[in-house]
Amino acid sequence: MFPKEVEVILARHLASYLAMPIFIVDPVGNLVYYNESAELILGRRFDEAGEMDAAEWGTVFQPTDEEGVKLSSEVLPLMVTVHERRPAYRKFWIQGLDGVRRCIAVSALPLLGQSNRFLGAMGIFWEVDGT
């Protein structure tokens, strides 16, 4: 499932060297990679979780708002970026694959290649105070 576009391969390589948690999706929103820093928040190593289609990762982490209301995948920053091809930001709660609930803030950016080709999106996120 991992895209072969050189720009996405390079984005994945860059993410593997950065200390901030990064999540990369393809042009339709399928998860293609998250880095080691993201593993700590998401609760499982990427090698164990693997690639996931958009519907799966959009629900497996059980995203909710601050009041515990389930969020649809369409309002998650990475999916907003995929559908609208613009940056997006949101703070929300997830349940990691380790069973721990965490509040995260996500900034998603479109990945644009040569000739403005849309290649997917990259989400940079961090755990924040949920109050």
XYZ file of N, CA and C in Angstrom, residues 18-122:
315
model
N 12.917 12.728 12.933
C 12.434 13.835 13.762
C 11.881 13.333 15.090
N 12.007 14.177 16.116
C 11.554 13.819 17.461
C 10.070 14.086 17.669
N 9.447 14.869 16.790
C 8.025 15.147 16.970
C 7.200 14.049 16.311
N 6.071 13.688 16.920
C 5.221 12.633 16.366
C 4.646 13.040 15.007
N 4.788 12.163 14.021
C 4.325 12.436 12.655
C 3.575 11.217 12.123
N 2.475 11.501 11.407
C 1.556 10.502 10.847
C 1.393 10.875 9.377
N 1.616 9.961 8.434
C 1.540 10.268 7.005
C 0.451 9.418 6.359
N -0.395 10.078 5.550
C -1.451 9.381 4.816
C -1.299 9.634 3.320
N -1.855 8.724 2.519
C -1.805 8.851 1.062
C -2.940 9.768 0.577
N -3.095 9.969 -0.739
C -4.109 10.913 -1.245
C -5.559 10.589 -0.898
N -5.855 9.354 -0.501
C -7.232 9.033 -0.094
C -7.366 8.894 1.415
N -6.277 9.136 2.140
C -6.333 9.131 3.598
C -5.866 7.853 4.270
N -5.381 6.891 3.504
C -4.878 5.656 4.102
C -3.560 5.918 4.827
N -3.443 5.394 6.031
C -2.212 5.528 6.804
C -1.095 4.767 6.109
N 0.022 5.462 5.840
C 1.172 4.787 5.245
C 2.361 4.734 6.192
N 2.362 5.586 7.233
C 3.502 5.576 8.147
C 3.229 6.469 9.342
N 3.743 6.061 10.515
C 3.931 6.996 11.620
C 5.263 6.676 12.268
N 5.896 7.719 12.809
C 7.262 7.563 13.301
C 7.314 7.067 14.745
N 8.540 6.866 15.222
C 8.757 6.319 16.559
C 8.170 7.214 17.648
N 8.266 8.528 17.487
C 7.684 9.441 18.480
C 6.167 9.296 18.536
N 5.542 9.060 17.393
C 4.091 8.853 17.353
C 3.702 7.537 18.021
N 4.580 6.555 17.953
C 4.295 5.259 18.569
C 4.011 5.390 20.059
N 4.705 6.307 20.714
C 4.518 6.498 22.156
C 3.115 7.002 22.482
N 2.571 7.843 21.623
C 1.233 8.404 21.846
C 0.141 7.463 21.322
N 0.398 6.835 20.192
C -0.609 5.964 19.583
C -0.670 4.589 20.238
N 0.341 4.267 21.032
C 0.279 3.062 21.845
C 0.710 1.768 21.187
N 1.313 1.849 20.008
C 1.792 0.635 19.349
C 2.835 1.014 18.302
N 3.837 0.155 18.160
C 4.860 0.376 17.134
C 4.221 0.283 15.749
N 4.703 1.120 14.823
C 4.155 1.081 13.470
C 4.361 -0.296 12.843
N 5.497 -0.901 13.098
C 5.771 -2.235 12.543
C 4.725 -3.256 12.983
N 4.130 -3.055 14.154
C 3.099 -3.966 14.665
C 1.710 -3.576 14.164
N 1.434 -2.272 14.106
C 0.113 -1.794 13.678
C -0.031 -1.875 12.164
N 0.995 -1.460 11.445
C 0.987 -1.504 9.988
C 0.126 -0.428 9.354
N 0.088 -0.487 8.033
C -0.729 0.452 7.276
C -2.203 0.154 7.539
N -3.024 1.218 7.490
C -4.468 1.059 7.725
C -5.212 1.933 6.735
N -6.381 1.467 6.297
C -7.175 2.339 5.442
C -7.795 3.441 6.294
N -8.274 4.477 5.622
C -8.777 5.666 6.319
C -9.913 5.330 7.283
N -10.806 4.453 6.878
C -11.938 4.103 7.748
C -11.459 3.426 9.026
N -10.415 2.613 8.908
C -9.924 1.892 10.082
C -9.234 2.823 11.067
N -8.226 3.585 10.605
C -7.514 4.424 11.578
C -8.399 5.556 12.076
N -9.391 5.960 11.286
C -10.304 7.013 11.721
C -11.192 6.601 12.882
N -11.287 5.282 13.126
C -12.106 4.798 14.239
C -11.309 4.023 15.289
N -10.217 3.364 14.898
C -9.478 2.513 15.834
C -8.929 3.298 17.028
N -8.621 4.575 16.829
C -8.113 5.398 17.928
C -9.240 6.089 18.707
N -10.487 5.795 18.346
C -11.677 6.282 19.049
C -11.632 7.787 19.333
N -11.505 8.625 18.296
C -11.422 10.071 18.527
C -12.723 10.650 19.084
N -12.584 11.502 20.105
C -13.737 12.177 20.709
C -13.388 13.632 20.973
N -14.427 14.443 21.172
C -14.185 15.820 21.594
C -13.991 15.844 23.107
N -13.853 17.043 23.656
C -13.570 17.177 25.095
C -14.710 16.663 25.972
N -15.923 16.559 25.403
C -17.071 16.067 26.165
C -17.295 14.567 25.967
N -16.406 13.916 25.222
C -16.523 12.480 24.999
C -17.404 12.091 23.832
N -17.846 13.079 23.033
C -18.681 12.797 21.868
C -17.789 12.309 20.728
N -18.152 11.166 20.158
C -17.364 10.563 19.080
C -17.255 11.519 17.892
N -16.046 11.629 17.343
C -15.813 12.456 16.158
C -15.795 11.568 14.919
N -16.441 12.024 13.858
C -16.366 11.280 12.598
C -14.995 11.527 11.978
N -14.549 10.591 11.173
C -13.225 10.741 10.570
C -13.151 11.964 9.661
N -14.267 12.409 9.120
C -14.268 13.553 8.209
C -13.836 14.856 8.873
N -13.963 14.958 10.203
C -13.580 16.204 10.883
C -12.170 16.137 11.471
N -11.508 14.999 11.341
C -10.136 14.892 11.834
C -9.211 15.671 10.900
N -8.229 16.367 11.449
C -7.390 17.252 10.633
C -6.793 16.600 9.386
N -6.287 15.384 9.492
C -5.701 14.748 8.307
C -6.736 14.532 7.210
N -7.953 14.167 7.579
C -8.981 13.946 6.564
C -9.493 15.263 5.987
N -9.557 16.316 6.806
C -9.898 17.646 6.276
C -8.853 18.039 5.234
N -7.584 17.822 5.560
C -6.509 18.161 4.627
C -6.596 17.327 3.355
N -6.890 16.045 3.478
C -7.024 15.188 2.298
C -8.179 15.653 1.415
N -9.332 15.941 2.004
C -10.511 16.307 1.215
C -10.466 17.727 0.677
N -9.913 18.648 1.466
C -9.923 20.057 1.067
C -8.563 20.555 0.592
N -7.541 19.732 0.737
C -6.179 20.062 0.301
C -5.695 21.391 0.861
N -5.933 21.526 2.163
C -5.501 22.719 2.891
C -5.058 22.293 4.285
N -4.252 23.123 4.962
C -3.861 22.794 6.335
C -5.086 22.767 7.253
N -5.003 21.973 8.300
C -6.095 21.887 9.280
C -5.500 21.632 10.661
N -6.245 22.053 11.694
C -5.796 21.887 13.080
C -6.995 21.522 13.941
N -6.761 20.692 14.937
C -7.810 20.390 15.917
C -7.176 19.739 17.145
N -7.778 20.016 18.290
C -7.421 19.350 19.542
C -8.557 18.387 19.861
N -8.222 17.130 20.189
C -9.239 16.133 20.507
C -8.610 15.004 21.315
N -9.441 14.078 21.751
C -9.005 12.940 22.559
C -8.940 11.688 21.689
N -7.968 10.823 21.981
C -7.909 9.506 21.353
C -7.689 8.455 22.440
N -7.958 7.233 22.091
C -7.550 6.121 22.950
C -6.476 5.370 22.181
N -5.262 5.375 22.722
C -4.158 4.671 22.081
C -4.425 3.179 22.026
N -3.685 2.504 21.179
C -3.834 1.056 21.064
C -3.345 0.330 22.311
N -2.752 1.090 23.243
C -2.365 0.552 24.551
C -3.472 0.743 25.586
N -4.630 1.314 25.156
C -5.771 1.508 26.045
C -5.767 2.810 26.825
N -4.761 3.651 26.638
C -4.649 4.911 27.381
C -5.292 6.047 26.582
N -6.186 6.812 27.263
C -6.787 8.001 26.626
C -5.837 9.176 26.744
N -5.695 9.894 25.642
C -4.799 11.042 25.601
C -5.458 12.173 24.825
N -5.169 13.386 25.247
C -5.604 14.559 24.500
C -4.446 14.958 23.591
N -4.737 15.117 22.302
C -3.693 15.503 21.357
C -4.126 16.724 20.561
N -3.148 17.471 20.101
C -3.365 18.572 19.164
C -2.683 18.165 17.866
N -3.401 18.286 16.751
C -2.890 17.838 15.455
C -2.908 18.995 14.468
N -1.776 19.206 13.816
C -1.677 20.127 12.684
C -1.390 19.281 11.456
N -2.251 19.352 10.460
C -2.091 18.561 9.241
C -1.771 19.472 8.065
N -0.859 19.011 7.229
C -0.422 19.770 6.059
C -0.512 18.889 4.822
N -0.929 19.473 3.678
C -0.928 18.675 2.450
C 0.500 18.416 1.983
N 0.722 17.251 1.403
C 2.004 16.942 0.769
C 1.833 17.177 -0.727
N 2.521 18.178 -1.225
C 2.438 18.534 -2.638
C 3.777 18.256 -3.296
N 3.744 17.536 -4.408
C 4.965 17.195 -5.122
C 5.204 18.126 -6.294
N 6.109 17.706 -7.156
C 6.404 18.461 -8.365
C 5.114 18.690 -9.152
N 5.033 19.829 -9.819
C 3.848 20.201 -10.605
C 2.589 20.236 -9.758
N 2.753 20.483 -8.450
C 1.629 20.634 -7.526
C 0.791 19.359 -7.388
N 1.395 18.183 -7.610
C 0.678 16.916 -7.451
C 0.365 16.690 -5.980
N -0.888 16.359 -5.698
C -1.292 16.067 -4.322
C -0.912 14.631 -4.004
N -0.067 14.456 -2.979
C 0.481 13.147 -2.642
C -0.053 12.580 -1.335
N -0.857 13.366 -0.624
C -1.370 12.940 0.672
C -1.216 14.046 1.693
N -1.066 13.661 2.956
C -0.964 14.658 4.027
C -0.066 14.134 5.138
N 0.478 15.085 5.875
C 1.321 14.776 7.022
C 0.730 15.471 8.231
